[in-house]
Short mmCIF file of C-alpha atoms in Angstrom, two decimals:
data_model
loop_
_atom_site.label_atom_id
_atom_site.label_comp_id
_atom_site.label_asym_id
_atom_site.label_seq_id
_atom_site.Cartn_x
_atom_site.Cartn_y
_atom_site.Cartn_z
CA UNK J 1 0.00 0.00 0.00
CA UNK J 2 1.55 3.28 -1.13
CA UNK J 3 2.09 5.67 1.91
CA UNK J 4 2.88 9.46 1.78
CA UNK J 5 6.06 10.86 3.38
CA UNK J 6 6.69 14.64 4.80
CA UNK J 7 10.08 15.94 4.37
CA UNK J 8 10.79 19.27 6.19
CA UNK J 9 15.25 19.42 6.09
CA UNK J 10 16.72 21.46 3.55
CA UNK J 11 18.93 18.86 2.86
CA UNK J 12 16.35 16.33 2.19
CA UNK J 13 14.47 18.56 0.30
CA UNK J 14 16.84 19.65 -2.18
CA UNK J 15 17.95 16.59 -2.86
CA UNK J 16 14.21 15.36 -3.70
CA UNK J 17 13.92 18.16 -5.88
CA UNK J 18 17.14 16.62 -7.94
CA UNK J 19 15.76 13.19 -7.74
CA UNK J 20 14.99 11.64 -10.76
CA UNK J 21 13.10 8.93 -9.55
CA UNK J 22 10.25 11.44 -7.81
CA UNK J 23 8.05 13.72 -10.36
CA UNK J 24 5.53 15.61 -10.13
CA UNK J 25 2.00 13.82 -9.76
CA UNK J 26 1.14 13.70 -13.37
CA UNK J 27 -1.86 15.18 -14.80
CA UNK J 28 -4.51 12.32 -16.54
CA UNK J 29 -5.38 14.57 -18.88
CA UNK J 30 -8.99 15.30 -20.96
CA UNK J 31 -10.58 16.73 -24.18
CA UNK J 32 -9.19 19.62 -25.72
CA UNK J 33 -9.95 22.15 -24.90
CA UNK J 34 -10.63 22.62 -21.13
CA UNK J 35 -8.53 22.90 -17.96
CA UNK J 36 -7.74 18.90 -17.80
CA UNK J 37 -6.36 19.35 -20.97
CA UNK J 38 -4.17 21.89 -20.35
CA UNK J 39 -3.09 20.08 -17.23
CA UNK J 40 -2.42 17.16 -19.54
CA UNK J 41 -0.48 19.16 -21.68
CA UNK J 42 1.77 21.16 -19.88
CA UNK J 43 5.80 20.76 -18.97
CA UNK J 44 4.80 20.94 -14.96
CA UNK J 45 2.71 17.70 -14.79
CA UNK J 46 4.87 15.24 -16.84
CA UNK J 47 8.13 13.71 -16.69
CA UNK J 48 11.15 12.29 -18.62
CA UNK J 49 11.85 12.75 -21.86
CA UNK J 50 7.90 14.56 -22.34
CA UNK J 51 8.81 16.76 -20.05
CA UNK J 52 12.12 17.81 -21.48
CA UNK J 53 10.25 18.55 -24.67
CA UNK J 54 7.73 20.62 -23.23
CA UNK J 55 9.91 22.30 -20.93
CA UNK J 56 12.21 23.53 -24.35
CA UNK J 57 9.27 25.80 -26.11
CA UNK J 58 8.66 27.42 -22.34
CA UNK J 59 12.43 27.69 -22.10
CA UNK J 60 12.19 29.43 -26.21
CA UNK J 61 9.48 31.71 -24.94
CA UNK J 62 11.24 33.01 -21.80
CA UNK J 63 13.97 33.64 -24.00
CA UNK J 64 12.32 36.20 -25.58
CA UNK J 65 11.53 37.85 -22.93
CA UNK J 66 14.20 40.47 -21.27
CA UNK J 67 13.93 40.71 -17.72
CA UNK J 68 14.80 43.92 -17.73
CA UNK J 69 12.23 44.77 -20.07
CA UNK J 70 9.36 42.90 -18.07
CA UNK J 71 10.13 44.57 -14.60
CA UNK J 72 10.12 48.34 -16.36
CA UNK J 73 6.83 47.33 -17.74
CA UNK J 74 5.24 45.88 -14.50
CA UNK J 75 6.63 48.95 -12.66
CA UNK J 76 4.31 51.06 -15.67
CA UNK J 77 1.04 49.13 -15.05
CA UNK J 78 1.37 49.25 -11.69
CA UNK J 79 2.12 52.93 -11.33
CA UNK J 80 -0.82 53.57 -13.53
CA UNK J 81 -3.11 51.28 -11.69
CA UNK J 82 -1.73 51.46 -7.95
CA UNK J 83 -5.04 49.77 -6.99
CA UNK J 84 -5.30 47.09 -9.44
CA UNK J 85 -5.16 43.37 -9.49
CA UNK J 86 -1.76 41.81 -9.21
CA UNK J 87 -2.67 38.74 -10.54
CA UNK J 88 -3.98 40.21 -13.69
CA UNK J 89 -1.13 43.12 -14.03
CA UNK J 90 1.51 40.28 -14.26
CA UNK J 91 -0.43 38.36 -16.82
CA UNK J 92 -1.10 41.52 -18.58
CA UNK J 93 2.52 42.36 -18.84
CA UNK J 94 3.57 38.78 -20.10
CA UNK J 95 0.69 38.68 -22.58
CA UNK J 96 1.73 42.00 -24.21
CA UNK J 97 5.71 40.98 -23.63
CA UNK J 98 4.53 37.88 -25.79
CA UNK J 99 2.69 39.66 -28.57
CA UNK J 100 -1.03 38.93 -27.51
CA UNK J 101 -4.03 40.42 -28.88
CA UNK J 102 -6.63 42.26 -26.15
CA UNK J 103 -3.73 41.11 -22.60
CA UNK J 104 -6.63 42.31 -20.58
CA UNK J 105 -9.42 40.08 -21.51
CA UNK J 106 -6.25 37.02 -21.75
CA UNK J 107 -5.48 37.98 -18.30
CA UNK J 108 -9.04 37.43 -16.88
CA UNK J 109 -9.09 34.34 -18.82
CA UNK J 110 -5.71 32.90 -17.41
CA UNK J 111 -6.70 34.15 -13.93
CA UNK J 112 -10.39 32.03 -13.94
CA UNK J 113 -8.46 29.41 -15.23
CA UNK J 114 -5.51 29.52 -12.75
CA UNK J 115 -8.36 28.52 -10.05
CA UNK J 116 -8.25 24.91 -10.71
CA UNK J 117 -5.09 24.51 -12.47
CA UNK J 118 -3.41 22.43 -9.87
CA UNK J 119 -6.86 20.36 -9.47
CA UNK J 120 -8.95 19.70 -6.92
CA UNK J 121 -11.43 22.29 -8.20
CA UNK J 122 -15.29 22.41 -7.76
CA UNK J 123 -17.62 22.02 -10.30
CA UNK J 124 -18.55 25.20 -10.66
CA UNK J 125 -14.97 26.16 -10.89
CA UNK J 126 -13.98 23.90 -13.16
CA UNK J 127 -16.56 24.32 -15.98
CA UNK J 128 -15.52 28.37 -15.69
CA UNK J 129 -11.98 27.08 -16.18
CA UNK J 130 -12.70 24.86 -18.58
CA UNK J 131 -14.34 27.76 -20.85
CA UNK J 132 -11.61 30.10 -20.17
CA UNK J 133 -9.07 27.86 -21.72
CA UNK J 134 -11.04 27.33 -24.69
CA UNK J 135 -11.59 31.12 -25.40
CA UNK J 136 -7.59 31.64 -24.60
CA UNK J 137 -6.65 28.59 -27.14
CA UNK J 138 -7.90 30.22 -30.17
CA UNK J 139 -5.64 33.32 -28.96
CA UNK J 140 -2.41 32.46 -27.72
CA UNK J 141 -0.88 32.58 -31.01
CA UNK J 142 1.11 29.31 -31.90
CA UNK J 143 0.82 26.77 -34.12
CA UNK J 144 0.32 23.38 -32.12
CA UNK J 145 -1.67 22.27 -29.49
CA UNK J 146 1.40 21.42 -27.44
CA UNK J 147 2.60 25.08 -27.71
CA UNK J 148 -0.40 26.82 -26.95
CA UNK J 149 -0.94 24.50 -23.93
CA UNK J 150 2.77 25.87 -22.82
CA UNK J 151 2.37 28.97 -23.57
CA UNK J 152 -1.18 29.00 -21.19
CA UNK J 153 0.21 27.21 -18.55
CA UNK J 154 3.28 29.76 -18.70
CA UNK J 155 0.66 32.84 -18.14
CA UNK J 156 -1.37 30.49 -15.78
CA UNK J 157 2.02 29.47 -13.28
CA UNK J 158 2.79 33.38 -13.29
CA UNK J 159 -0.59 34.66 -12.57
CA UNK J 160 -1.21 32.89 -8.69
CA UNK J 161 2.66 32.36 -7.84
CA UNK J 162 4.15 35.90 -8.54
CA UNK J 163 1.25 38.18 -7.57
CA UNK J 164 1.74 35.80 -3.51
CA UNK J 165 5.45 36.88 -4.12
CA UNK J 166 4.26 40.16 -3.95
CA UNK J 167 1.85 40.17 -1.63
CA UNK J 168 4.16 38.47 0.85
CA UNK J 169 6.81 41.13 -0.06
CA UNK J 170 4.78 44.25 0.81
CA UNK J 171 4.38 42.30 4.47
CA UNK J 172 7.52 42.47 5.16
CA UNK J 173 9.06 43.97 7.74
CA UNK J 174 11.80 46.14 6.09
CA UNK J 175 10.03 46.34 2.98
CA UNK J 176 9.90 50.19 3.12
CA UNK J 177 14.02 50.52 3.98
CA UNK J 178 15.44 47.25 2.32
CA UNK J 179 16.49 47.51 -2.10
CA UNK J 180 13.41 45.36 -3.44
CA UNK J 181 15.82 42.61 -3.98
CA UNK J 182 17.06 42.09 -0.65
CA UNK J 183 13.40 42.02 0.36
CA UNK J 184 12.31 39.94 -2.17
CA UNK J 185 15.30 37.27 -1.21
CA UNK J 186 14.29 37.45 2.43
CA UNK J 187 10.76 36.71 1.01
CA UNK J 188 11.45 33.49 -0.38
CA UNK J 189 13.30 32.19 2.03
CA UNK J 190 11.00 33.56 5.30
CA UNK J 191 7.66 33.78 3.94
CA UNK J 192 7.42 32.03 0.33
CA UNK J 193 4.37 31.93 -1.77
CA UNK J 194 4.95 28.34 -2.68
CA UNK J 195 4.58 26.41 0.65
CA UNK J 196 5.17 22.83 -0.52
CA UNK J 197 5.20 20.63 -3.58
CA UNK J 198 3.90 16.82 -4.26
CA UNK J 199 6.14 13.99 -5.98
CA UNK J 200 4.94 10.77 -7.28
CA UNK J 201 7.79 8.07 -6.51
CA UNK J 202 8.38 6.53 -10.25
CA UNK J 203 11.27 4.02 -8.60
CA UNK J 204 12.19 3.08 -5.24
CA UNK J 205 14.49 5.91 -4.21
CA UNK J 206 15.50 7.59 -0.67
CA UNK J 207 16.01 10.50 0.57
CA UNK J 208 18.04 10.72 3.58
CA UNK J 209 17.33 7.70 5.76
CA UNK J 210 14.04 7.05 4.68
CA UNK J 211 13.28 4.60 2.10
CA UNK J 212 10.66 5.73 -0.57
CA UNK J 213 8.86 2.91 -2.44
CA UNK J 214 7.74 3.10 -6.17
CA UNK J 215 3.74 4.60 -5.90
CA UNK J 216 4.60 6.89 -2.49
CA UNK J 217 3.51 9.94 -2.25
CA UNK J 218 6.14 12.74 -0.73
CA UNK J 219 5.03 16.43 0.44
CA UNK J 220 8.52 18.62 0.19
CA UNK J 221 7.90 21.05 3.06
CA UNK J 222 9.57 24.08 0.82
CA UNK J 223 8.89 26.71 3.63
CA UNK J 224 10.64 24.53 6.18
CA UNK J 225 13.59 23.78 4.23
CA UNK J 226 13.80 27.33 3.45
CA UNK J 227 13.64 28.49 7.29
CA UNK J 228 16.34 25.21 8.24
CA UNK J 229 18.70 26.74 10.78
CA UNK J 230 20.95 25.03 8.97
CA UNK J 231 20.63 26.82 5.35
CA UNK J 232 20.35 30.47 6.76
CA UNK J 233 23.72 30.41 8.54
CA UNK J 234 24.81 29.65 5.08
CA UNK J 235 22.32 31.33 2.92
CA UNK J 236 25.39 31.79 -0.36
CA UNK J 237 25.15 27.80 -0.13
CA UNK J 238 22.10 26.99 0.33
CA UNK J 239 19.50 29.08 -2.48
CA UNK J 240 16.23 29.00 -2.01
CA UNK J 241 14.20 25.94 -3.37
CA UNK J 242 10.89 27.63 -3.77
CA UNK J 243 12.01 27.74 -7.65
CA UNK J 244 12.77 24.26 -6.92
CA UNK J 245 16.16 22.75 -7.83
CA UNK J 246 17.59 21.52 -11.31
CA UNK J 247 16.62 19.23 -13.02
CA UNK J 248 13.34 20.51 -13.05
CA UNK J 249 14.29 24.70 -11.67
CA UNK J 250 11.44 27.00 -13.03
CA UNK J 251 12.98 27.90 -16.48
CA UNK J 252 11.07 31.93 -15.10
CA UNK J 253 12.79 32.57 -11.61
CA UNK J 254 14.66 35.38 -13.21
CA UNK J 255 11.49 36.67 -15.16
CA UNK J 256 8.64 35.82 -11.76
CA UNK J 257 11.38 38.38 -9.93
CA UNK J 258 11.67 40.99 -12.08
CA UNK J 259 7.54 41.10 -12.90
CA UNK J 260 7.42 40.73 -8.88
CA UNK J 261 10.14 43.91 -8.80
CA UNK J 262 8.76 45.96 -11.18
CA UNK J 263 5.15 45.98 -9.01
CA UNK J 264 6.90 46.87 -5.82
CA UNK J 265 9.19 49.27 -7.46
CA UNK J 266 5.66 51.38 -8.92
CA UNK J 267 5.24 51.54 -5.20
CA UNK J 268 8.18 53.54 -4.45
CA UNK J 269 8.10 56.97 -6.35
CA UNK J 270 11.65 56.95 -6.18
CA UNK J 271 11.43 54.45 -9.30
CA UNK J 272 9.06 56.03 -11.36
CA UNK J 273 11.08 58.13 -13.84
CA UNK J 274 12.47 61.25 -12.31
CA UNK J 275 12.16 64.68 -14.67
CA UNK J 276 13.79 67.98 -13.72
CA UNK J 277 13.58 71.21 -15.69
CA UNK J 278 15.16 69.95 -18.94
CA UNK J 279 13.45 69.97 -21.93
CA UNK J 280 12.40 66.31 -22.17
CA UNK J 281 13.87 66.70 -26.28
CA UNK J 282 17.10 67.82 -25.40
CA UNK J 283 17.13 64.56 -22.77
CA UNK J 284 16.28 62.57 -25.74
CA UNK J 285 18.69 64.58 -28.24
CA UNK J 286 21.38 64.05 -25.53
CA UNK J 287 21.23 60.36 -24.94
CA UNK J 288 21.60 60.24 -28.49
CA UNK J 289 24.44 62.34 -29.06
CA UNK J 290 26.33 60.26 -26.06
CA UNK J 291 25.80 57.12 -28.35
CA UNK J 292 26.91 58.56 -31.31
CA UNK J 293 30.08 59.79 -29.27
CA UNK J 294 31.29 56.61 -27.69
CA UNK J 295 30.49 54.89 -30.95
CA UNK J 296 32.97 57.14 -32.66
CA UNK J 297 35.28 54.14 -30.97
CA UNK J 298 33.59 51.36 -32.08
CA UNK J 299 35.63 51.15 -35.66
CA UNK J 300 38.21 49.55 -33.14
CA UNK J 301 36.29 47.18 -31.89
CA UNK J 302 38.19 43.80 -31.92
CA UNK J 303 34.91 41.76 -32.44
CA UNK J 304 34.29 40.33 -28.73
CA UNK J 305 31.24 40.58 -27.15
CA UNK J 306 32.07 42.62 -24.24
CA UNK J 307 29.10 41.17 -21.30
CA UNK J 308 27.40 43.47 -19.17
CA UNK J 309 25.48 41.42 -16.03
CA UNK J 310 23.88 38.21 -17.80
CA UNK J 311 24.21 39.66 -21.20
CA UNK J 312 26.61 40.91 -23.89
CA UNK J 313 27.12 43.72 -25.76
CA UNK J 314 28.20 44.67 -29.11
CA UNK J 315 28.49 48.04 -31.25
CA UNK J 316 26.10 46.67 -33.58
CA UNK J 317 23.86 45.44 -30.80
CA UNK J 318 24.02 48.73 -28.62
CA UNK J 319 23.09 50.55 -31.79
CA UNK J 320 19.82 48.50 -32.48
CA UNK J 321 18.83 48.32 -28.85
CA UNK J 322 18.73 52.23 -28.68
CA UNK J 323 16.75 52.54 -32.01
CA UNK J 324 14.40 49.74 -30.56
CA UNK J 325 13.47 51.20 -27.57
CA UNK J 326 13.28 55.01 -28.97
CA UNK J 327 11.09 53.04 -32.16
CA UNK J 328 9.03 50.99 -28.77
CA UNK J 329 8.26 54.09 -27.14
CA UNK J 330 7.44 56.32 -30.12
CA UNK J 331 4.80 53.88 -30.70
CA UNK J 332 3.03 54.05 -27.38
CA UNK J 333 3.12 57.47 -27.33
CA UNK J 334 1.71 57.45 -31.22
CA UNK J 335 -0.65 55.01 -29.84
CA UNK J 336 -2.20 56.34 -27.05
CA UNK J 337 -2.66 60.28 -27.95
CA UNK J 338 -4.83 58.56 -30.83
CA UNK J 339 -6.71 56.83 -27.84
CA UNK J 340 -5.31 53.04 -28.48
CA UNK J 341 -3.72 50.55 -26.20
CA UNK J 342 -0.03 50.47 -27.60
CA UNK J 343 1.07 47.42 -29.79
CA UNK J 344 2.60 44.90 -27.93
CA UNK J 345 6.72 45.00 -29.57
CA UNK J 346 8.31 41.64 -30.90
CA UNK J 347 12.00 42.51 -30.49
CA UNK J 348 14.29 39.48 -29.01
CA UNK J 349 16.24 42.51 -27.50
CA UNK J 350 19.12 41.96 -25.49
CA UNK J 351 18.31 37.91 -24.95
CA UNK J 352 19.34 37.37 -28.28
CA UNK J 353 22.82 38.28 -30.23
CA UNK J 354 22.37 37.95 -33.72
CA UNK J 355 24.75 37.24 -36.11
CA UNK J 356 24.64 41.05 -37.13
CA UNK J 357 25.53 42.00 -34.09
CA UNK J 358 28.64 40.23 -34.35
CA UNK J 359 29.51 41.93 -37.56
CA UNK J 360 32.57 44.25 -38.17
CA UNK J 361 31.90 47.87 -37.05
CA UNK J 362 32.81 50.07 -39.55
CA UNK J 363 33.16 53.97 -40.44
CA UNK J 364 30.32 52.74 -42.90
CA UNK J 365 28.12 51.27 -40.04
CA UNK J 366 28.91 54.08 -38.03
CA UNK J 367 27.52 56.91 -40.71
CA UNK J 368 24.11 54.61 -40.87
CA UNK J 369 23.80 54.56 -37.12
CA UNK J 370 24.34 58.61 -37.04
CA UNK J 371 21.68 58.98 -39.62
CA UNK J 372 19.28 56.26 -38.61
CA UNK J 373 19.47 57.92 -34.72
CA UNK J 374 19.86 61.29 -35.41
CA UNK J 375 16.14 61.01 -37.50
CA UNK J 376 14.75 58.82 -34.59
CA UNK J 377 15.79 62.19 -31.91
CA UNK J 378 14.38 64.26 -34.16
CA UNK J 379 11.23 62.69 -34.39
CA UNK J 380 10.51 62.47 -30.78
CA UNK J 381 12.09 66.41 -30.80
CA UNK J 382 9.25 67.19 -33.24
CA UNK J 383 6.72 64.94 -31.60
CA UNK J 384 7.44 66.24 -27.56
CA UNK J 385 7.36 69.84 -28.65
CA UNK J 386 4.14 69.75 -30.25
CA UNK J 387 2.77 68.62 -27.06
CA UNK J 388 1.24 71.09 -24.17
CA UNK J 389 2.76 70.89 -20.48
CA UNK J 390 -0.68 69.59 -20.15
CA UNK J 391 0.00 66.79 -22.47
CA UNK J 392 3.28 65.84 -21.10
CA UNK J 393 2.28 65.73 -17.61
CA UNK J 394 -0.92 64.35 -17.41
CA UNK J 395 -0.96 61.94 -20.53
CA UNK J 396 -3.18 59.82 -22.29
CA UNK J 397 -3.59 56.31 -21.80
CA UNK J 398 -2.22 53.95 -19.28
CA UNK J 399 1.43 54.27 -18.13
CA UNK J 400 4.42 56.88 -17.31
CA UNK J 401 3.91 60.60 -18.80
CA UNK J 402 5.01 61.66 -21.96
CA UNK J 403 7.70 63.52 -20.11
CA UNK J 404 8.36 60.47 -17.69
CA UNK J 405 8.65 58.32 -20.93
CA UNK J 406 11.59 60.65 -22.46
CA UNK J 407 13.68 60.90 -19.17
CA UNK J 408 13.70 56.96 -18.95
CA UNK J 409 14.94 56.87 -22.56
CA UNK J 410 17.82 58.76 -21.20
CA UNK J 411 18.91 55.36 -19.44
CA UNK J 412 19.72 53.86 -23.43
CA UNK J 413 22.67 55.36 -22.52
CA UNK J 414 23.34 52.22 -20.75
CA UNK J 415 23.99 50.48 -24.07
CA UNK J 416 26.63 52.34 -24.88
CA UNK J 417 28.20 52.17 -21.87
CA UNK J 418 28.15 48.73 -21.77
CA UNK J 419 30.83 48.49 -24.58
CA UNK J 420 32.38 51.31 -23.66
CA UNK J 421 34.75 53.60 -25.77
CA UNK J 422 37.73 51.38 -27.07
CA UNK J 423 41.08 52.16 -26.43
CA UNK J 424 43.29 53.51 -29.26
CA UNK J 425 44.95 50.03 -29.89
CA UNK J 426 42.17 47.92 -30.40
CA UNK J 427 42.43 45.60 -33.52
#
């Protein structure tokens, strides 16, 4: 008779996590297209070599996403809607990050259907989930029913998890004096949003002393093995598990924190944009001209990536990242003075290095970057100074002001800076 085991060390728990031989309790599956069948279909209910394959197109979505990019958008909704529902601001941000039609109506429809993802639902609940997911299916915008199940059950792990994260975080008790990172760490290791997780024994295994027979059920105690004495006089060795642990770590720790950041930043108006008395064109004109001037070096450059925190930088890349976000925010401006939620962008951004980006930068390259940004300043110069003090301060639409929006442009200059000008005797 199968029995069900409760395993509280950190130790212990960590090395369940990594144990091949316990998976998740696996979804049975139903007809497409209701809630079963997404639980059927997704990466977090399977195991072995199905899971491996499901896990790669989440894994090829999150890569898409820069984290960056999510937590200055979450920080934008939330400032805009200081009231509003977590839950549904963090969908809303992934589904426009991913390119979906109408986010708001996708993020009511992941959020009923997030109610009886992990089971155990009512009936009630379950026929509302069940016609959520068929509404989102048609939606999502893959090919395959396999990749719009993944792509679902990527908006549907976010919605619950990360909005807790935050909720948690805003209870704690530095949370007005601590960086939101050090109170987001403290977070998941004090007072996590994920209290425990279920494995299915595939094999007879152990873990520890205990012997765990094929068909056992085991409840990891994540909260406990977070809080283990143990662990938190060495917290640099001992991370967190409430990501879990690899084989099977969330592939979206990095993006759940920076969605969870961005909200509790929005919070602080320290992080909302700050403007002074510049004209917001010259900030624009002058974040500009700083590219152009440190790219004057770039015809040196000796054709290494140079990386900057988890990424690397190019000349080619720095150049297209500033012209992408200048092009990105153009647009929502464009967008919401005609009284229109702003396209969703598609860029890869800094995730990806394309071969282009590892091209030769030459005097050539550098006289189509001058004219391609110099037009792009101009623009928003002509665009921000037909605008009233009215319009710039109290703008259209949901998000920063017009004014707000130019002075964060002025951080592009951090593309630049991350390659740097190149010494004289670069080859």
């Amino acid at each position: 008779m199968a029995s069900e085991h409760v395993v509280e060390g950190y130790q212990e728990v960590a090395a369940a996590l990594s144990d091949p031989h316990l998976v998740p309790v696996p979804a049975e599956g139903g007809r497409p297209y209701g809630i079963e069948w997404l639980r059927g279909s997704v990466a977090r209910f399977c195991a072995g070599d199905e899971h491996t394959r499901r896990r790669g197109l989440v894994e090829d979505e999150l890569a898409r996403l820069e984290p960056r990019v999510l937590r200055a958008a979450a920080a934008r909704e939330a400032a805009a809607e200081p009231a509003g529902d977590d839950r549904l601001l963090v969908v809303r941000v992934l589904a426009g990050a991913l390119g979906l039609a109408e986010p708001d109506r996708v993020a009511e429809a992941v959020a009923t259907a997030a109610r009886a993802y992990f089971g155990a639902a009512d009936e009630k609940t379950a026929a509302e989930a069940d016609a959520a997911v068929a509404w989102l299916v048609p939606r999502i915008g893959t090919e395959g029913d396999e990749a719009a199940a993944n792509r679902i059950g990527l908006l549907v792990q976010a919605c619950d998890a990360t909005a807790a994260l935050v909720a948690r975080a805003r209870r704690h008790p530095h949370a007005a004096t601590a960086s939101v990172e050090d109170v987001l760490e403290a977070t998941l290791r004090h007072d996590p949003p994920v209290l425990a997780m279920r494995r299915l024994a595939v094999r007879d295994t152990r873990i520890g002393g205990t012997r765990i027979a094929a068909g056992d059920l085991v409840l990891l105690d994540v909260a406990a093995a977070n809080r283990d004495p143990a662990a938190n006089r060495d917290p640099a060795g001992h991370p967190v598990l409430t990501f879990g642990a690899e084989p099977r770590r969330c592939p979206g720790a990095a993006h759940a924190l920076a969605l969870a950041a961005g909200v509790l930043e929005a919070e602080d108006p320290d992080e909302v944009p700050g403007t002074d008395g510049r004209d917001p064109a010259q900030v624009v004109s002058a974040m500009v001209a700083h590219l152009l001037d440190v790219a004057e070096t770039w015809t040196r450059w000796d054709g290494r990536p140079v990386p900057s925190e988890d990424r690397v930088y190019t000349p080619h890349k720095a150049v297209r990242r500033t012209a992408d976000h200048l092009l990105d925010h153009l647009a929502e401006l464009e967008a919401r003075l005609a009284g229109e939620e702003p396209e969703p962008d598609h860029w890869h951004a800094s995730a990806t290095t394309t071969p282009g980006d590892l091209a030769p930068f030459t005097p050539e390259d550098l006289d189509e970057a001058r004219s391609r940004l110099t037009r792009l300043a101009r623009m928003w110069s002509q665009r921000l100074g037909a605008l009233t003090p009215e319009q710039l301060d109290h703008s259209p639409g949901r998000g920063w002001t017009f004014r707000q929006l130019a002075f964060h442009l002025e951080g592009s200059t951090y593309y630049a800076d991350a390659v740097g000008r190149l010494p004289r005797d670069a080859s």
